[in-house]
PDB file of C-alpha atoms in Angstrom:
ATOM      1  CA  MET A   1      -4.579  20.375  38.761  1.00  0.00           C
ATOM      2  CA  GLU A   2      -6.396  20.952  35.478  1.00  0.00           C
ATOM      3  CA  HIS A   3      -6.604  18.289  32.737  1.00  0.00           C
ATOM      4  CA  ARG A   4      -7.277  19.361  29.192  1.00  0.00           C
ATOM      5  CA  ARG A   5      -8.010  16.987  26.384  1.00  0.00           C
ATOM      6  CA  VAL A   6      -7.163  17.635  22.763  1.00  0.00           C
ATOM      7  CA  LEU A   7      -8.242  15.646  19.731  1.00  0.00           C
ATOM      8  CA  LEU A   8      -6.143  15.786  16.585  1.00  0.00           C
ATOM      9  CA  ALA A   9      -7.840  14.388  13.499  1.00  0.00           C
ATOM     10  CA  GLY A  10      -6.903  14.321   9.851  1.00  0.00           C
ATOM     11  CA  ASP A  11      -4.363  12.973   7.427  1.00  0.00           C
ATOM     12  CA  ALA A  12      -2.966  16.158   5.884  1.00  0.00           C
ATOM     13  CA  ALA A  13       0.366  16.138   7.722  1.00  0.00           C
ATOM     14  CA  TRP A  14       2.044  14.701   4.623  1.00  0.00           C
ATOM     15  CA  CYS A  15       0.984  14.009   1.086  1.00  0.00           C
ATOM     16  CA  LEU A  16       0.922  10.420  -0.121  1.00  0.00           C
ATOM     17  CA  ASN A  17      -1.095  10.386  -3.307  1.00  0.00           C
ATOM     18  CA  LEU A  18      -3.589   7.706  -4.293  1.00  0.00           C
ATOM     19  CA  PHE A  19      -0.901   5.799  -6.185  1.00  0.00           C
ATOM     20  CA  SER A  20       1.135   5.179  -3.032  1.00  0.00           C
ATOM     21  CA  GLY A  21      -1.309   2.729  -1.481  1.00  0.00           C
ATOM     22  CA  MET A  22      -0.020   3.809   1.920  1.00  0.00           C
ATOM     23  CA  GLY A  23      -2.505   6.436   3.138  1.00  0.00           C
ATOM     24  CA  THR A  24      -4.021   4.411   5.974  1.00  0.00           C
ATOM     25  CA  THR A  25      -0.643   3.013   7.012  1.00  0.00           C
ATOM     26  CA  ALA A  26       0.830   6.515   7.113  1.00  0.00           C
ATOM     27  CA  ALA A  27      -2.123   7.811   9.138  1.00  0.00           C
ATOM     28  CA  LEU A  28      -1.866   4.989  11.687  1.00  0.00           C
ATOM     29  CA  ARG A  29       1.901   5.245  11.939  1.00  0.00           C
ATOM     30  CA  GLY A  30       1.679   9.022  12.240  1.00  0.00           C
ATOM     31  CA  GLY A  31      -0.864   8.783  15.047  1.00  0.00           C
ATOM     32  CA  ALA A  32       1.143   6.171  16.925  1.00  0.00           C
ATOM     33  CA  GLU A  33       4.354   8.212  16.610  1.00  0.00           C
ATOM     34  CA  LEU A  34       2.575  11.373  17.702  1.00  0.00           C
ATOM     35  CA  GLY A  35       1.331   9.598  20.814  1.00  0.00           C
ATOM     36  CA  ARG A  36       4.847   8.358  21.580  1.00  0.00           C
ATOM     37  CA  VAL A  37       6.541  11.727  21.218  1.00  0.00           C
ATOM     38  CA  LEU A  38       3.865  13.520  23.225  1.00  0.00           C
ATOM     39  CA  ALA A  39       4.400  10.971  26.021  1.00  0.00           C
ATOM     40  CA  GLU A  40       8.188  11.448  25.801  1.00  0.00           C
ATOM     41  CA  HIS A  41       7.902  15.267  25.881  1.00  0.00           C
ATOM     42  CA  PRO A  42       4.738  15.964  27.912  1.00  0.00           C
ATOM     43  CA  ASN A  43       5.610  19.600  28.641  1.00  0.00           C
ATOM     44  CA  ASP A  44       7.473  20.502  25.451  1.00  0.00           C
ATOM     45  CA  LEU A  45       5.227  20.534  22.393  1.00  0.00           C
ATOM     46  CA  PRO A  46       7.876  21.978  20.016  1.00  0.00           C
ATOM     47  CA  ALA A  47      10.305  19.169  20.959  1.00  0.00           C
ATOM     48  CA  ALA A  48       7.571  16.569  20.560  1.00  0.00           C
ATOM     49  CA  LEU A  49       6.626  17.839  17.111  1.00  0.00           C
ATOM     50  CA  ALA A  50      10.285  18.022  16.043  1.00  0.00           C
ATOM     51  CA  GLY A  51      10.751  14.416  17.171  1.00  0.00           C
ATOM     52  CA  TRP A  52       7.592  13.378  15.331  1.00  0.00           C
ATOM     53  CA  GLU A  53       8.857  14.972  12.133  1.00  0.00           C
ATOM     54  CA  ALA A  54      12.315  13.421  12.499  1.00  0.00           C
ATOM     55  CA  ARG A  55      10.906   9.925  13.048  1.00  0.00           C
ATOM     56  CA  LEU A  56       8.337  10.042  10.262  1.00  0.00           C
ATOM     57  CA  ARG A  57      10.231  11.947   7.566  1.00  0.00           C
ATOM     58  CA  PRO A  58      12.278   8.944   6.257  1.00  0.00           C
ATOM     59  CA  PHE A  59       9.147   6.758   6.019  1.00  0.00           C
ATOM     60  CA  ILE A  60       7.104   9.474   4.328  1.00  0.00           C
ATOM     61  CA  THR A  61       9.875  10.449   1.895  1.00  0.00           C
ATOM     62  CA  LYS A  62      10.369   6.820   0.880  1.00  0.00           C
ATOM     63  CA  HIS A  63       6.684   6.321   0.127  1.00  0.00           C
ATOM     64  CA  GLN A  64       6.334   9.643  -1.658  1.00  0.00           C
ATOM     65  CA  ARG A  65       9.140   8.540  -3.995  1.00  0.00           C
ATOM     66  CA  MET A  66       7.573   5.132  -4.485  1.00  0.00           C
ATOM     67  CA  ALA A  67       4.245   6.808  -5.273  1.00  0.00           C
ATOM     68  CA  ARG A  68       5.878   8.563  -8.213  1.00  0.00           C
ATOM     69  CA  LEU A  69       7.066   5.196  -9.527  1.00  0.00           C
ATOM     70  CA  LYS A  70       3.656   3.585  -8.974  1.00  0.00           C
ATOM     71  CA  HIS A  71       2.061   6.515 -10.776  1.00  0.00           C
ATOM     72  CA  GLN A  72       3.958   5.438 -13.903  1.00  0.00           C
ATOM     73  CA  TRP A  73       2.259   2.061 -13.686  1.00  0.00           C
ATOM     74  CA  PHE A  74      -1.225   3.573 -13.749  1.00  0.00           C
ATOM     75  CA  VAL A  75      -0.558   6.580 -15.979  1.00  0.00           C
ATOM     76  CA  PRO A  76       2.610   6.036 -18.047  1.00  0.00           C
ATOM     77  CA  THR A  77       4.179   9.257 -19.264  1.00  0.00           C
ATOM     78  CA  ASN A  78       5.666   7.942 -22.517  1.00  0.00           C
ATOM     79  CA  ARG A  79       5.319   5.177 -25.097  1.00  0.00           C
ATOM     80  CA  ALA A  80       8.165   3.088 -23.713  1.00  0.00           C
ATOM     81  CA  LEU A  81       6.554   2.911 -20.266  1.00  0.00           C
ATOM     82  CA  THR A  82       3.189   2.158 -21.861  1.00  0.00           C
ATOM     83  CA  GLY A  83       4.814  -0.722 -23.729  1.00  0.00           C
ATOM     84  CA  VAL A  84       6.422  -2.088 -20.565  1.00  0.00           C
ATOM     85  CA  ARG A  85       3.123  -1.924 -18.702  1.00  0.00           C
ATOM     86  CA  THR A  86       1.281  -3.659 -21.547  1.00  0.00           C
ATOM     87  CA  LEU A  87       3.891  -6.427 -21.732  1.00  0.00           C
ATOM     88  CA  VAL A  88       3.878  -7.048 -17.964  1.00  0.00           C
ATOM     89  CA  LEU A  89       0.077  -7.156 -17.840  1.00  0.00           C
ATOM     90  CA  HIS A  90      -0.013  -9.532 -20.817  1.00  0.00           C
ATOM     91  CA  LEU A  91       2.503 -11.873 -19.155  1.00  0.00           C
ATOM     92  CA  ALA A  92       0.672 -11.746 -15.829  1.00  0.00           C
ATOM     93  CA  VAL A  93      -2.717 -12.487 -17.392  1.00  0.00           C
ATOM     94  CA  ASN A  94      -1.338 -15.393 -19.416  1.00  0.00           C
ATOM     95  CA  ALA A  95       0.489 -16.858 -16.404  1.00  0.00           C
ATOM     96  CA  ARG A  96      -2.664 -16.642 -14.314  1.00  0.00           C
ATOM     97  CA  ARG A  97      -4.741 -18.115 -17.120  1.00  0.00           C
ATOM     98  CA  ALA A  98      -2.446 -21.168 -17.317  1.00  0.00           C
ATOM     99  CA  VAL A  99      -2.691 -21.717 -13.551  1.00  0.00           C
ATOM    100  CA  THR A 100      -6.473 -21.407 -13.616  1.00  0.00           C
ATOM    101  CA  GLU A 101      -6.855 -23.760 -16.591  1.00  0.00           C
ATOM    102  CA  ALA A 102      -4.642 -26.387 -14.918  1.00  0.00           C
ATOM    103  CA  ARG A 103      -6.671 -26.124 -11.702  1.00  0.00           C
ATOM    104  CA  LEU A 104      -9.946 -26.508 -13.584  1.00  0.00           C
ATOM    105  CA  LEU A 105      -8.654 -29.540 -15.497  1.00  0.00           C
ATOM    106  CA  ARG A 106      -7.496 -31.232 -12.284  1.00  0.00           C
ATOM    107  CA  ALA A 107     -10.879 -30.577 -10.696  1.00  0.00           C
ATOM    108  CA  ALA A 108     -12.746 -31.918 -13.733  1.00  0.00           C
ATOM    109  CA  VAL A 109     -10.836 -35.228 -13.970  1.00  0.00           C
ATOM    110  CA  PRO A 110     -11.979 -36.714 -10.617  1.00  0.00           C
ATOM    111  CA  ALA A 111     -15.536 -35.549 -11.238  1.00  0.00           C
ATOM    112  CA  ALA A 112     -15.616 -37.206 -14.655  1.00  0.00           C
ATOM    113  CA  SER A 113     -14.085 -40.489 -13.426  1.00  0.00           C
ATOM    114  CA  GLY A 114     -16.395 -40.530 -10.398  1.00  0.00           C
ATOM    115  CA  ALA A 115     -19.435 -40.089 -12.620  1.00  0.00           C
ATOM    116  CA  ARG A 116     -18.344 -42.992 -14.860  1.00  0.00           C
ATOM    117  CA  GLY A 117     -17.445 -45.255 -11.908  1.00  0.00           C
ATOM    118  CA  GLY A 118     -20.841 -44.829 -10.276  1.00  0.00           C
ATOM    119  CA  ALA A 119     -22.875 -45.511 -13.433  1.00  0.00           C
ATOM    120  CA  ALA A 120     -24.423 -48.926 -13.939  1.00  0.00           C
ATOM    121  CA  SER A 121     -22.983 -51.091 -16.748  1.00  0.00           C
ATOM    122  CA  PRO A 122     -25.352 -52.122 -19.584  1.00  0.00           C
TER     123      PRO A 122
END
């Protein structure tokens, strides 16, 4: 009996652009699914590849669509979307700023009272 080994490498089976944020996840999921279908169809490569495509296609299609939406966040295609992005970023920055300022004030109060409590009275 002869054993042959094959190595498949790459991530070009589907196109998730940089805005998807899912490239590594897709590569890992694709590799895991490929291993499963090859084990399920050890002597039928066309059936294995058809099964691989059928299992991955919904996941890939979903994330390709989401990538188009995420693209609008990074590179808006019109003024309205630019305005929405600017507003959301402004709100997020201000919300985070308020949280950070509150945290700093809480941290400063015990330090200030501790410094006064430990000082000698005149």
